[in-house]
Each structure stands twice: as C-alpha cells, then as structure tokens.
Short mmCIF file of C-alpha atoms and ligand atoms in Angstrom, two decimals:
data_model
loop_
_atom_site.label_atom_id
_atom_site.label_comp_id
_atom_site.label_asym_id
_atom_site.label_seq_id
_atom_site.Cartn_x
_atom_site.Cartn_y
_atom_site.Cartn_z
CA UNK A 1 -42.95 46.26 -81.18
CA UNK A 2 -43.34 49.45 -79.64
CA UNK A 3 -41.92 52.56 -79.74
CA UNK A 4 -40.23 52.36 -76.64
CA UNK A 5 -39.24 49.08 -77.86
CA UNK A 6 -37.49 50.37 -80.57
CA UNK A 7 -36.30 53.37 -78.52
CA UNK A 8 -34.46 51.10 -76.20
CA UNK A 9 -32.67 49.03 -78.71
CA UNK A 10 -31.42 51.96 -80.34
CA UNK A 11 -29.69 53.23 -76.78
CA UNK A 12 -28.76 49.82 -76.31
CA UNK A 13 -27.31 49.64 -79.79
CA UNK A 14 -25.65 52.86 -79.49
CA UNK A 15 -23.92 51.07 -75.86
CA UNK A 16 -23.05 48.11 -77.62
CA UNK A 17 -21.67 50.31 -80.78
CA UNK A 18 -22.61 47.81 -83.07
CA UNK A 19 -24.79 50.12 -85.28
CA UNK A 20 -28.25 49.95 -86.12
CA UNK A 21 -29.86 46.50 -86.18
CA UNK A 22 -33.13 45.90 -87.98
CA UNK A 23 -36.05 46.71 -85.31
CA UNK A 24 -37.61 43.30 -85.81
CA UNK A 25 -34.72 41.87 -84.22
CA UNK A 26 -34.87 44.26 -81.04
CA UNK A 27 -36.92 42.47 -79.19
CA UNK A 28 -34.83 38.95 -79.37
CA UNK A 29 -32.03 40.86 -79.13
CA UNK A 30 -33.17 42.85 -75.71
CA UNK A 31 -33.27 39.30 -74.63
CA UNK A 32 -30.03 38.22 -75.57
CA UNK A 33 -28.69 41.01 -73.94
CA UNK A 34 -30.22 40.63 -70.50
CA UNK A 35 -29.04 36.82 -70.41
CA UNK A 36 -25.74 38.11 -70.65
CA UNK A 37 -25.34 41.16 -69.02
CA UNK A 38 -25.80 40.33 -65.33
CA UNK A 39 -26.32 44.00 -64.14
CA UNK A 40 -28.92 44.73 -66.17
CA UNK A 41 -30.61 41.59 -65.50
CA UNK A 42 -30.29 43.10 -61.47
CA UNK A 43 -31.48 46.18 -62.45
CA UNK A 44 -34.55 44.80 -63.91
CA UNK A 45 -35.02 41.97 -60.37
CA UNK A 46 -34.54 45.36 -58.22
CA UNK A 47 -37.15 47.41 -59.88
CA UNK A 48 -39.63 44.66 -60.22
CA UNK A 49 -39.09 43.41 -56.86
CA UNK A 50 -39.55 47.15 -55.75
CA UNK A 51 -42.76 47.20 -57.38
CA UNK A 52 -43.67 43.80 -56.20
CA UNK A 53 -43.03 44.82 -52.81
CA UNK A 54 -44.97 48.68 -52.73
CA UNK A 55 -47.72 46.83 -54.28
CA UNK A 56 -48.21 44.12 -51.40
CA UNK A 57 -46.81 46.05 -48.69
CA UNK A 58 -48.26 49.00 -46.60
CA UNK A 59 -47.83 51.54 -49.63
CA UNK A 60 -50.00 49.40 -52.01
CA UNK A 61 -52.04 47.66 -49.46
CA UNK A 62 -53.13 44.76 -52.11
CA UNK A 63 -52.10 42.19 -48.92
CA UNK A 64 -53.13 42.64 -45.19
CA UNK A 65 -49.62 42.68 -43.19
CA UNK A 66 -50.04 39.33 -42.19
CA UNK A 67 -50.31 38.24 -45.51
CA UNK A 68 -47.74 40.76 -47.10
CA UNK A 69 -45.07 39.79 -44.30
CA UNK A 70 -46.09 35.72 -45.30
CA UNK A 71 -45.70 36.22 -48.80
CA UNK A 72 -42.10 38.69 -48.82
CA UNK A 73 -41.02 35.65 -46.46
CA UNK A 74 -41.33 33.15 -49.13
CA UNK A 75 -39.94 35.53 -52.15
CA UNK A 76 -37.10 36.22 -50.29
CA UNK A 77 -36.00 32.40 -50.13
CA UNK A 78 -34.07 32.49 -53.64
CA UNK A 79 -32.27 35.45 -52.30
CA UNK A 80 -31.06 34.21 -48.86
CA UNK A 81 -30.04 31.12 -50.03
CA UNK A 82 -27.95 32.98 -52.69
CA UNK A 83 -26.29 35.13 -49.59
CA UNK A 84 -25.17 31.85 -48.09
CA UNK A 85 -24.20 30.31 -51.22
CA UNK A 86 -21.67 32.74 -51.69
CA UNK A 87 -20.54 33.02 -48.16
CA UNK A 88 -19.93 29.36 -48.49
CA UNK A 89 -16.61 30.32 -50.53
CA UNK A 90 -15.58 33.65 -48.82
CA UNK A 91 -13.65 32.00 -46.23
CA UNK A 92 -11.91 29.49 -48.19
CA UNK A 93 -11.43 32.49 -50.94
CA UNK A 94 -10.43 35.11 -47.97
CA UNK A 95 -7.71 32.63 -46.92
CA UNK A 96 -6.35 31.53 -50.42
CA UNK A 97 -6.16 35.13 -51.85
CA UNK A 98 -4.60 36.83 -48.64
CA UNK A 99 -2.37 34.08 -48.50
CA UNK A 100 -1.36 34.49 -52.22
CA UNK A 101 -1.59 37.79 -52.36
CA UNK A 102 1.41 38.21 -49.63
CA UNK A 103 3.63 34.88 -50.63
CA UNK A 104 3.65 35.73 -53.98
CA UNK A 105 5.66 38.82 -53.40
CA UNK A 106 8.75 39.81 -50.93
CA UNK A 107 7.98 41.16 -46.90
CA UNK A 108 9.24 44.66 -48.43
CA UNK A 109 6.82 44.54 -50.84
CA UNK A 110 4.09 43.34 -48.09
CA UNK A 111 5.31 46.66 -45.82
CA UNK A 112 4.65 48.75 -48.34
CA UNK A 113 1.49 47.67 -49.73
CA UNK A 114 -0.36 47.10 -45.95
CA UNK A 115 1.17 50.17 -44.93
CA UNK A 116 -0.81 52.15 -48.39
CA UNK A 117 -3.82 50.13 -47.89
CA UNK A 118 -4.30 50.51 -44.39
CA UNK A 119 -3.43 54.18 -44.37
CA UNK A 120 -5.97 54.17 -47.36
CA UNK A 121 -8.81 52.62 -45.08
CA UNK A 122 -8.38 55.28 -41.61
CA UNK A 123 -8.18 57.70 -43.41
CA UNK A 124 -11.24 57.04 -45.55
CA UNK A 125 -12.88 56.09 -42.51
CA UNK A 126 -11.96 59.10 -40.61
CA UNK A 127 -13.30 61.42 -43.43
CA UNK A 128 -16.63 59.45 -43.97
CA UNK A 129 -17.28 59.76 -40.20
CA UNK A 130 -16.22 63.77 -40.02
CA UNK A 131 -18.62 64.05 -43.46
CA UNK A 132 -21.67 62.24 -41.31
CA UNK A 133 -21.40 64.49 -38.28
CA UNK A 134 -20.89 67.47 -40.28
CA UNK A 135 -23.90 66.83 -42.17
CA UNK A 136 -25.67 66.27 -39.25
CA UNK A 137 -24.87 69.47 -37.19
CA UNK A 138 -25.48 71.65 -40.43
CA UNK A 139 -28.71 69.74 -41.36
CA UNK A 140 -29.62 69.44 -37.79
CA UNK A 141 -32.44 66.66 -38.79
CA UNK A 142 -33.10 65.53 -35.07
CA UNK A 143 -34.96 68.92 -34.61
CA UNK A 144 -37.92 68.21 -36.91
CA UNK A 145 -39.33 65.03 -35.02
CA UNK A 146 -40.43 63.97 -31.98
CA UNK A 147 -38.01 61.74 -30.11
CA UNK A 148 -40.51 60.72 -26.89
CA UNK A 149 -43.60 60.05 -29.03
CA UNK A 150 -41.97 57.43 -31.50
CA UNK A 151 -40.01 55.92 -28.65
CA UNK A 152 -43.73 55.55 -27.22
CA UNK A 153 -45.15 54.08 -30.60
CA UNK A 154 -41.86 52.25 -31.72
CA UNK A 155 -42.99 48.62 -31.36
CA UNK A 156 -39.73 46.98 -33.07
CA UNK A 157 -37.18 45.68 -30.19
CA UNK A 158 -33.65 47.52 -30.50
CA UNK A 159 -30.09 46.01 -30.55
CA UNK A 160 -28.51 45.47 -27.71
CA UNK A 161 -25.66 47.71 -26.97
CA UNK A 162 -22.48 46.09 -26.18
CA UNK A 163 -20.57 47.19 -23.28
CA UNK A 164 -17.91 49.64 -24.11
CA UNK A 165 -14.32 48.11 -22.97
CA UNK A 166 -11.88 50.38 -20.56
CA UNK A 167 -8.55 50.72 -20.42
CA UNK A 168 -8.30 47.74 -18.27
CA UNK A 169 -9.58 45.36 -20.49
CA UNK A 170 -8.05 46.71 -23.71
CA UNK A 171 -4.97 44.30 -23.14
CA UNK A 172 -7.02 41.76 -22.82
CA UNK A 173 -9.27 42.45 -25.85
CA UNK A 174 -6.00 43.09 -28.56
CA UNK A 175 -5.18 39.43 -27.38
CA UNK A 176 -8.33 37.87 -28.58
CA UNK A 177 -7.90 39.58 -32.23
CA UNK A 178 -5.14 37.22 -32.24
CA UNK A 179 -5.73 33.74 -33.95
CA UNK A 180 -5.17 30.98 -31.55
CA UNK A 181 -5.36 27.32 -33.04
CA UNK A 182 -5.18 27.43 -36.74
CA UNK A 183 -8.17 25.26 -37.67
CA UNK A 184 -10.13 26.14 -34.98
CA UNK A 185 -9.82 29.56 -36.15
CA UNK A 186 -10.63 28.94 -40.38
CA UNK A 187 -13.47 27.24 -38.50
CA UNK A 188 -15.09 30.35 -36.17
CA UNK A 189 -15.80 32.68 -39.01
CA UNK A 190 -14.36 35.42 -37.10
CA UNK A 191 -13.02 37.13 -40.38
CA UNK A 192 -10.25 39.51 -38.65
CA UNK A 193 -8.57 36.05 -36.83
CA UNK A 194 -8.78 34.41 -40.48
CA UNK A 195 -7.33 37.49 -42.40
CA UNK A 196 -4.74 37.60 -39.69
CA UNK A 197 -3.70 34.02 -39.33
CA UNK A 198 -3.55 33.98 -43.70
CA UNK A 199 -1.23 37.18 -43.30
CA UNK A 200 0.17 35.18 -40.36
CA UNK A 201 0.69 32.41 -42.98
CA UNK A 202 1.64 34.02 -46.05
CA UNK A 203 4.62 36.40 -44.33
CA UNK A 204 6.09 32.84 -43.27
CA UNK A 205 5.75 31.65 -46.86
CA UNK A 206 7.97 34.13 -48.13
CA UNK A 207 10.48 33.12 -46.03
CA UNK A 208 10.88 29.19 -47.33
CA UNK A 209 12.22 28.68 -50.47
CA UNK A 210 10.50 28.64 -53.64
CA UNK A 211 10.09 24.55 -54.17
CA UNK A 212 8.67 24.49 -50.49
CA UNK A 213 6.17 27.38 -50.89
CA UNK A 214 5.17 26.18 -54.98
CA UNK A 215 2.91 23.36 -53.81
CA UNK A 216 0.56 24.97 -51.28
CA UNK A 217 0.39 28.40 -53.49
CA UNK A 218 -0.88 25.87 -56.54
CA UNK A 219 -3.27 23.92 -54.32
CA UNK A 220 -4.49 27.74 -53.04
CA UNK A 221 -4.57 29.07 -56.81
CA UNK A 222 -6.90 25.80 -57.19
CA UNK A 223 -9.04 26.48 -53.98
CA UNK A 224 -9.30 30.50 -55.47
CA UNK A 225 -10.19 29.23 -58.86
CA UNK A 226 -13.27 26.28 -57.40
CA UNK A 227 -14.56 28.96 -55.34
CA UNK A 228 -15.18 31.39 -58.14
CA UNK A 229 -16.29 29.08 -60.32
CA UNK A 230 -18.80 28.29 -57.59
CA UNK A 231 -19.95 32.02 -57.26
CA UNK A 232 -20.04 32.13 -61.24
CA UNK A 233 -23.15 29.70 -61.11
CA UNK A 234 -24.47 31.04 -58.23
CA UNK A 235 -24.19 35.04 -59.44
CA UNK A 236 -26.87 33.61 -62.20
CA UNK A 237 -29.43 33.74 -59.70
CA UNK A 238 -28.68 36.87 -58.92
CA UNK A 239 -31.80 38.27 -60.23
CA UNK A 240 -34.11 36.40 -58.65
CA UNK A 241 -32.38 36.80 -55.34
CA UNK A 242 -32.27 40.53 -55.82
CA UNK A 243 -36.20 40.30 -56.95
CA UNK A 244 -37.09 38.66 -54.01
CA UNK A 245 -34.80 40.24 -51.16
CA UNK A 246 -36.05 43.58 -52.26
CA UNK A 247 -39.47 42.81 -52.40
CA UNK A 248 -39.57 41.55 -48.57
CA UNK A 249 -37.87 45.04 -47.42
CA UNK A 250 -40.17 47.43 -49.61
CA UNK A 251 -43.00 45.11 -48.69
CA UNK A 252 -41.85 45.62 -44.94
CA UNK A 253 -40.70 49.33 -45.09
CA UNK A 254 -43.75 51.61 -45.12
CA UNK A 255 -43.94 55.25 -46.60
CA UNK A 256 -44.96 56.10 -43.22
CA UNK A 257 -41.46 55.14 -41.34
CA UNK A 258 -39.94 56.65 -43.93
CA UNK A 259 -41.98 59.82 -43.64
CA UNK A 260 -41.23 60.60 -40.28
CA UNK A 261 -37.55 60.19 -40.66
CA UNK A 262 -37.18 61.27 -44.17
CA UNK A 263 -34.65 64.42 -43.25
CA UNK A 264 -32.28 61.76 -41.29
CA UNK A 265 -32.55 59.33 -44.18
CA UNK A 266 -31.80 62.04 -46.84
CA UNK A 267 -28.82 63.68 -44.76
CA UNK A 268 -27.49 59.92 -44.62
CA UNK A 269 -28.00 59.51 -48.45
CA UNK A 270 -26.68 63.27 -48.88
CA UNK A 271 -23.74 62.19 -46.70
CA UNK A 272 -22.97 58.82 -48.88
CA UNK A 273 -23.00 60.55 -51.90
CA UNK A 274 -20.65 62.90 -51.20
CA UNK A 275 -18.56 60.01 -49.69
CA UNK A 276 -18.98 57.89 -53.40
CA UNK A 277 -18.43 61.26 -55.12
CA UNK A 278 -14.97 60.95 -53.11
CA UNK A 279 -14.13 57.82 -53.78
CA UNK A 280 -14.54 58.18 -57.47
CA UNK A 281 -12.74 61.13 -57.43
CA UNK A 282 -9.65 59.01 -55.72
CA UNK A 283 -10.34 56.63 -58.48
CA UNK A 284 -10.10 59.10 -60.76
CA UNK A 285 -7.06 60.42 -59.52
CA UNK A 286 -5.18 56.21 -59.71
CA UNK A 287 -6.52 56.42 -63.44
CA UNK A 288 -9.29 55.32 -63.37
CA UNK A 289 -12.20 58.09 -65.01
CA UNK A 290 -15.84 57.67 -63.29
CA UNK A 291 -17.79 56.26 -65.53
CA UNK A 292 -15.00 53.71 -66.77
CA UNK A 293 -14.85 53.19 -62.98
CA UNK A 294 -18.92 52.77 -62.41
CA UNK A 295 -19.03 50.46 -65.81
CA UNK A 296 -17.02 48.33 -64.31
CA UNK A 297 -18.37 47.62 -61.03
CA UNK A 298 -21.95 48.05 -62.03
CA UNK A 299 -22.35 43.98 -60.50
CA UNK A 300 -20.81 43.96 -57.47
CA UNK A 301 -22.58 47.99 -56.55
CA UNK A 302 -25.39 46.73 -57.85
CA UNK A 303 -25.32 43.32 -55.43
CA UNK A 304 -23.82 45.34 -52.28
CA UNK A 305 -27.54 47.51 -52.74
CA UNK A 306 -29.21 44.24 -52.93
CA UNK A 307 -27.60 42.30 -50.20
CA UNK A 308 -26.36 45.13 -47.78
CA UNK A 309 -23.73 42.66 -47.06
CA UNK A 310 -19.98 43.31 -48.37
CA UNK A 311 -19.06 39.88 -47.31
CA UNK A 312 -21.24 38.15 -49.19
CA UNK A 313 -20.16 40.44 -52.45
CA UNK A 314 -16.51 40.21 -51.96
CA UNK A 315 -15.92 37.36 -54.25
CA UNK A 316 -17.46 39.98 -57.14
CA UNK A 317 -15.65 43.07 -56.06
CA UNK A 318 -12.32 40.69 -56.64
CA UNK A 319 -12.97 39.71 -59.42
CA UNK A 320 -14.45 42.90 -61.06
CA UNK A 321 -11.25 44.48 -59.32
CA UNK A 322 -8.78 42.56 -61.08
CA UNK A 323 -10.76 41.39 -64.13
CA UNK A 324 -12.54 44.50 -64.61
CA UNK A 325 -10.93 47.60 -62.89
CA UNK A 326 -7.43 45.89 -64.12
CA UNK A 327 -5.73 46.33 -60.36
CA UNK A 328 -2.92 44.01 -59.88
CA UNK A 329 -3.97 40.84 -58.58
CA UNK A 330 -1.32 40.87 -56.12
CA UNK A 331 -2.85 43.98 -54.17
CA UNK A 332 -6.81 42.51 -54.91
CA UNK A 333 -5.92 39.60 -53.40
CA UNK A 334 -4.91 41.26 -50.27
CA UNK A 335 -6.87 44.47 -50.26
CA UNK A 336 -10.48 43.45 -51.22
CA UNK A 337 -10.57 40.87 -48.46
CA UNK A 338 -9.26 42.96 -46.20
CA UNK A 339 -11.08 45.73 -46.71
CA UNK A 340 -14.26 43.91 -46.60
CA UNK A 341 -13.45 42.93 -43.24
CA UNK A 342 -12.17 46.66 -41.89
CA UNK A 343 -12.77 49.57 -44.33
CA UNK A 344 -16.83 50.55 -43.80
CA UNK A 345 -16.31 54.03 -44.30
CA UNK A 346 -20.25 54.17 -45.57
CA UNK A 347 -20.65 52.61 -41.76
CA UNK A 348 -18.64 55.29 -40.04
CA UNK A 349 -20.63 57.83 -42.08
CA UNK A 350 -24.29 56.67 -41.45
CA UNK A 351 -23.03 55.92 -37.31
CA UNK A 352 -21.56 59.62 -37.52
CA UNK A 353 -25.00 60.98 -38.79
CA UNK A 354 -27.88 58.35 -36.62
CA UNK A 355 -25.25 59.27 -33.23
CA UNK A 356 -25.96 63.36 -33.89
CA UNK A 357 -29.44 62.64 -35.19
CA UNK A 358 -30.53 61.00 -31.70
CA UNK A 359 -28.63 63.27 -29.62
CA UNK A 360 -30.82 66.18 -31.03
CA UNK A 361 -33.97 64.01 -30.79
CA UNK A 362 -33.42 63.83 -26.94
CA UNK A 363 -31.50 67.00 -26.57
CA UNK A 364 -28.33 66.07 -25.56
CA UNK A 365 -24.95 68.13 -25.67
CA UNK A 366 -22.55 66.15 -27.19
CA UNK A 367 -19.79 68.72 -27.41
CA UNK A 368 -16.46 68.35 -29.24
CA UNK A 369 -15.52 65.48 -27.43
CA UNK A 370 -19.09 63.68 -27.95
CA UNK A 371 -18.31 63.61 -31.42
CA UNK A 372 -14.36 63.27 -31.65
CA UNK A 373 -15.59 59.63 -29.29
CA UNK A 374 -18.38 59.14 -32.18
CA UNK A 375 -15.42 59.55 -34.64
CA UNK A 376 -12.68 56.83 -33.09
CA UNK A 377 -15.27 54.51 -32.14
CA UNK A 378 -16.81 54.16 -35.26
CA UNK A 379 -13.52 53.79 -36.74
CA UNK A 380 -12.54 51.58 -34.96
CA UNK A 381 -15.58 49.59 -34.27
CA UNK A 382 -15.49 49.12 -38.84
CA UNK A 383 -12.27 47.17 -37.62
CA UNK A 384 -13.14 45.01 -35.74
CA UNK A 385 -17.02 44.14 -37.14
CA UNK A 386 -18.22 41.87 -40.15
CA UNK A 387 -19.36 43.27 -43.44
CA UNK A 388 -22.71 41.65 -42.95
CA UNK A 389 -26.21 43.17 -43.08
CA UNK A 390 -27.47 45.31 -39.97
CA UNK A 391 -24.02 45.49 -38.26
CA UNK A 392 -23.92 48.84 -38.26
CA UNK A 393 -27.03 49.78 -36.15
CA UNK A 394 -25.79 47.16 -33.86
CA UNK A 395 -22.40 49.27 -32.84
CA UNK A 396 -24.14 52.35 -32.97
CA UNK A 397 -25.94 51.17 -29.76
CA UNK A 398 -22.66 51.00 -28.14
CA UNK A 399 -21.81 54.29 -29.68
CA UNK A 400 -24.98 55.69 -28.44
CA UNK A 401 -24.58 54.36 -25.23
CA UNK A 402 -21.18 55.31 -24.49
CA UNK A 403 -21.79 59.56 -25.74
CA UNK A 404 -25.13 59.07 -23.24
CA UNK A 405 -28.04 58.81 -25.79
CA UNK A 406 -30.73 56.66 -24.70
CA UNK A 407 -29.68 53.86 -26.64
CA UNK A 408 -33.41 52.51 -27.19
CA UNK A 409 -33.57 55.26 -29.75
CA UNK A 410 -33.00 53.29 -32.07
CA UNK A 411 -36.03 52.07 -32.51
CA UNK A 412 -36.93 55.35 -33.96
CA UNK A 413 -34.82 54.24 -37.06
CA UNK A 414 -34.65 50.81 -37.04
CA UNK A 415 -37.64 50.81 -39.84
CA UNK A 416 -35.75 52.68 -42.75
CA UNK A 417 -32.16 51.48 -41.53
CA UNK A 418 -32.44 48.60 -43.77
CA UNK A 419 -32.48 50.67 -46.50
CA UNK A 420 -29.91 53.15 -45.28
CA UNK A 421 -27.86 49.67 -45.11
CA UNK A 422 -28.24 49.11 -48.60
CA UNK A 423 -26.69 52.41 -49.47
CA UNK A 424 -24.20 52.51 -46.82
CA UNK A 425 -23.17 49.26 -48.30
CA UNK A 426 -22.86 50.47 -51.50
CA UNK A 427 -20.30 53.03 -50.44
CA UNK A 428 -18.35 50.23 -48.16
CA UNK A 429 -17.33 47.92 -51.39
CA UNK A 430 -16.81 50.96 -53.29
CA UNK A 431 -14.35 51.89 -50.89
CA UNK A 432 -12.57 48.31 -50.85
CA UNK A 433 -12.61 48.65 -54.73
CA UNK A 434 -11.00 51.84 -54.68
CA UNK A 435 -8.71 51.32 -52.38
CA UNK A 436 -7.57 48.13 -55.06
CA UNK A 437 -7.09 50.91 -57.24
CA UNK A 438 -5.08 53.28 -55.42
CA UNK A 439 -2.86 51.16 -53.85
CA UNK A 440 -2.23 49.12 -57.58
CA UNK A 441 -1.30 52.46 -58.65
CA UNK A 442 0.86 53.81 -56.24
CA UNK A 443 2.28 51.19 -54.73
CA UNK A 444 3.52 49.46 -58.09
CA UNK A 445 6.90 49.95 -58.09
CA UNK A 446 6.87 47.14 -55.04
CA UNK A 447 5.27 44.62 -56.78
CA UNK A 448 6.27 41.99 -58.60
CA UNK A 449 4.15 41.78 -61.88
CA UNK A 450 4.91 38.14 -63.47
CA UNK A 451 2.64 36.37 -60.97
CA UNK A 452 0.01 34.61 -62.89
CA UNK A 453 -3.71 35.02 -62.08
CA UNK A 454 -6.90 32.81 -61.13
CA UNK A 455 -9.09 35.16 -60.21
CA UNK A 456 -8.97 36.74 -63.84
CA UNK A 457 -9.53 33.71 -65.29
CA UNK A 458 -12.65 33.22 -62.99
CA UNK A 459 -14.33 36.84 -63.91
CA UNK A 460 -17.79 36.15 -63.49
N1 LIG B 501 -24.07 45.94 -44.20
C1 LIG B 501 -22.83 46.68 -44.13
C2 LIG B 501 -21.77 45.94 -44.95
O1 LIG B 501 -21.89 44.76 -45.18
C3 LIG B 501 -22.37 46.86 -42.73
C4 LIG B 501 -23.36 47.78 -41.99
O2 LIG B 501 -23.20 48.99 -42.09
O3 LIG B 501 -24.29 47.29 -41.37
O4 LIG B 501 -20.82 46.54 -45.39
#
C-alpha cells in the first residue's frame, strides 16, 4: 500500500461518509468500489484508453500508422458493439416511453408539457448557436491559420453537403416528416417519424377509455422495463467499450491536427462550457444545485463523451432522469426521447463557431444575414437530424454551402471534430436532461402524479 493508496481511500471514504476504514482494507475496498460505481469504472476505461491511444498513435509513436490504425481497429470492437447493443432497444424504448409518457396523462396536460419542452429546446438552441458565433467573431480564430495550404495538405475526403431545399420544395419536405405506414415506419429508424407516429399514437390513447387503453400501456410498461434491463447488462461493458473507443480516436487524432486548429477547438470548448455552465444554471434554477445535478448524471455525461452519440445514451439519461435527477416520469418519458432526437444545442453551438471559423479562413463576408441563416439552419437542421456520432459536420456542409464557404473546408477540421463531437455531445444530453428538469418543475401542476414507474425500477 502506498501513500497514494491510502490517500485515495481516505477521499473516497470521506465521499462515501462512512468514516475511516482500516488502510489494509483500502485496497479491496478501491475494488469494491469500482465494480459498483459505473462512472468511475468509465473514468478509469477513458483515461487508460487515452493513454493507450497517445502511446500507439502519432503522439507516442510506439506503432507505425499502419499498425496503430490496425490495432485501435480491433480495441474499438467491445465498444461498437456496445453502441449497437444499446441502439438495439432505443426504438422499441423511444416508442413505449413517448407513448406512455402522453396516454398516461390528459391532451391538456400533453399541450402544456410539449408546448414547455419544445419552447425549452429553440430556445436553448437559439442561444447555443448566438453563443458559437459570438465566440467566433470576438475570438476571430480563422485569422491565425492558413485556409489554402491545409485545403492543399488535407488528405481526409469531406462530407457531402446536402442540397439546401427552397421554398418550393418545403411543402413537399414537411410531408415526408410525416409517418406514413405504421410498421413500415417503427421499421426505417427515422427517429422524428417514430417519435411522431408514438405521439400520433399516444394522443389517440387518451381518447379511449381506460379498460381499452390498460392492456397496450401494460404490454408497453413491459417492453420499457425488457429494454432497460437489456441496457443494464450491457452498461457493464461500459468500460471496456469506453477503453477501447477512446483509444482508436487518440490513437487516430494527432497533436499535430490539433495544433494547427487548437484556437477553433478551444473557442468550441470555450463556447460549450459556457453553454453547460447555462444549463446547470437552468437546473439550478428547477431545483436542482450543480453538483447534486453533475452527481447524478456523472454515467450518462460520462458515456455521451465516450460515444458522441446521444442516441445511443438515451436509455441512461432516462433513467438517471427519473431515477436519479427525480423528474417525473411522465415528462422523461416524453422529453428525453424527444430531445435526443431535436434538442442539439451543443450542435448548433459548434456549427455556429466551424461556419464563422471557415468563413475567416477563406475571407468571406458573411454579414448579419450570413449568420442570422447560420442561426435558423442550424436550428433547425438539430430538428430534423439523428443524435448519432459525426452528424453535425455533416449539416454544417450544407450550412457552409448555403452562406458560400467552400464547403471542402472541412477537411481542415475534420481531424479534431471527433473530439469536438465528444464534447458537443456532452452538452446535447445535458440539455435533454435539463430540459426533464425544467419542464418536471414547471409544468407540474398538469401532471398527473399517481402513474406508476418502470423506468425507476430499471435504474441502471
Ligand atoms: N454526436 C452528436 C449527438 O449525438 C451529434 C453531432 O453533433 O454530431 O448528439
């Protein structure tokens, strides 16, 4: 035993509040702890994997590339098998808890708590993407590198920008939001045509009477509760998966991409913490104090960072929501899963900062208007797009595109933008969570409380 040893199981003593333990126990005891506390364990996967990665990557050089890129392929097995493990359930848990989240209460109730929580999401959005761009023109970081030279050197291809609709086709594109055929549509993994056909679903459910609507809420409380039971064995792995996903980035991401872009990356993380500081403020302000609120949702943070996709963390932030943050389960059930398909106000920030960030790089004008079209698109574009990783880079070609930035500058930060994902990621599930919060708070007086609850039960 060591003194650091002994150091930690005092702090971890002094968290636990059990008193002082004899130090010959500390080490078993560190143990214990990390089997059961799941964040730590994450904590520890992400640093060693960080490690794991410098070392073999570009930083540490102990690998050629060939090898390092052969050898982060292989660690990060464990932790893309855990992403689709848990996106196995998010569509069958999407559609149970929206569906149970609106039949269980009254269409008043419904009004009122879609009207707070989508309110709750522009709004956020709006601010996050106001924050980016103000950042950026203050910071200015596209004037301190060299936009022609690393599009000359960039070797990685760029996304593809979609073309931006006109008015013409904007009928045309509302309609295909729309859910057509039921099953075909649980099917197509379009997440805004499944939350839409559930709310489709659930508003008709509260319609029928009671003894009609009890059997299919039951069988949906059952499908809620198999799903997180699933995600309960697969969050074990969590570790791992977070060892090895972080290893292949860090192992991929060089000091030298990040280098060159290191003022854009820093105004994004500037920019995302000022967002989170935000949101816990809001958090604060629903009742919730910061660090009761970061305690809490230590996991699914910790996982967003890890996975950069809120999708595959939304069974945790539910959970952790209602188990954890003690929102009603009511509001979770419809919030979280909604949110994780349209709130990305982390998104709208970084698409708000990498939009001004090019336009200096090539020296173009944006003006007012530039940026108020930066603003609503990447609002709007967090409606309509998946919380899954790299979707953000992906719209901002269309954003770039449509302000006239060369749109192939992306490949200037397509190197650190998996990292920027994992924060901006971070900030998007915060958000949802939040959001839980609020609207719990101040929407309560609509809600009915006696509704019993699954997704406690299935707390991970
Ligand atoms: N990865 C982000 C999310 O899942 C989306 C993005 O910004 O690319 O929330």
């Amino acid at each position: 035993m060591t003194v650091n040893d002994a150091d930690t199981n005092n702090d971890i003593e002094a968290d636990n509040g059990n008193g002082t333990k004899p130090i010959m126990r500390g080490r078993r005891r560190l143990l214990g702890l990390l089997r059961q506390r799941l964040w730590l364990q994450v904590l520890v996967g992400m640093a060693l994997g960080i490690a794991f990665g410098l070392a073999i990557g570009p930083t540490g050089g102990l690998l050629s590339p060939s090898a390092a890129s052969l050898v982060g392929n292989w660690v990060a097995l464990p932790g893309k098998l855990f992403i689709l493990a848990i996106q196995f359930v998010v569509i069958p848990l999407v559609v149970a808890s929206v569906i149970r989240g609106i039949a269980g209460g009254s269409t008043g109730q419904l009004g009122v708590i879609g009207i707070w929580t989508i309110g709750f999401f522009l709004v956020f959005t709006v601010i996050a993407a106001i924050i980016g761009i103000g950042l950026a023109v203050l910071i200015k970081p596209g004037t301190v590198i060299d936009g022609a030279n690393n599009i000359a050197t960039a070797t990685t291809p760029t996304p593809e920008a979609a073309t931006l609709p006109g008015l013409a086709e904007f009928p045309d594109l509302l309609v295909s939001i729309f859910p057509r055929d039921p099953l075909a549509t649980f099917v197509s993994g379009n997440m805004l045509q499944i939350v839409i056909a559930a709310v489709i679903i659930g508003v008709a459910m509260i319609s029928i009477s009671s003894e009609q609507r009890r059997p299919l809420l039951d069988l949906l409380a059952s499908v809620q509760a198999v799903a997180m039971a699933v995600v309960a064995v697969v969050l074990r792995f969590a570790p791992l998966a977070v060892f090895g996903l972080l290893a292949q980035i860090t192992a991929q991401v060089g000091v030298d991409a990040l280098l060159s872009t290191a003022v854009y990356v820093a105004t994004v993380i500037l920019g995302l913490a000022i967002l989170f500081a935000l949101y816990l403020a809001t958090a604060a302000w629903a009742g919730t104090p910061p660090m009761k609120f970061l305690r809490a949702a230590r996991e699914p943070l910790l996982l967003a960072f890890s996975t950069s996709s809120s999708a595959a963390v939304m069974p945790v932030s539910l959970a952790t929501s209602v188990g954890k943050l003690g929102a009603h389960a009511a509001v979770a059930r419809f919030v979280i899963p909604l949110g994780t398909t349209i709130n990305m106000g982390g998104t709208a920030l970084y698409q708000g900062v990498a939009a001004l960030f090019l336009a200096q790089v090539f020296g173009v004008e944006i003006g007012l208007t530039g940026m108020i079209l930066v603003v609503v698109m990447a609002t709007g574009a967090a409606i309509g797009s998946p919380g899954t990783p790299g979707i953000g880079i992906i719209i901002l070609a269309t954003i770039l595109t449509s302000i006239g930035v060369p749109a192939a500058g992306i490949a200037i930060i397509l190197g650190v933008d998996r990292i920027l994902d994992m924060c901006r990621t971070v900030a998007n599930v915060t958000g949802d969570l939040v959001a839980s919060q609020f609207v719990s708070r101040y929407a309560t007086d609509h809600i009915d409380t006696a509704e019993s609850d699954s997704v406690k039960e299935a707390t991970p």
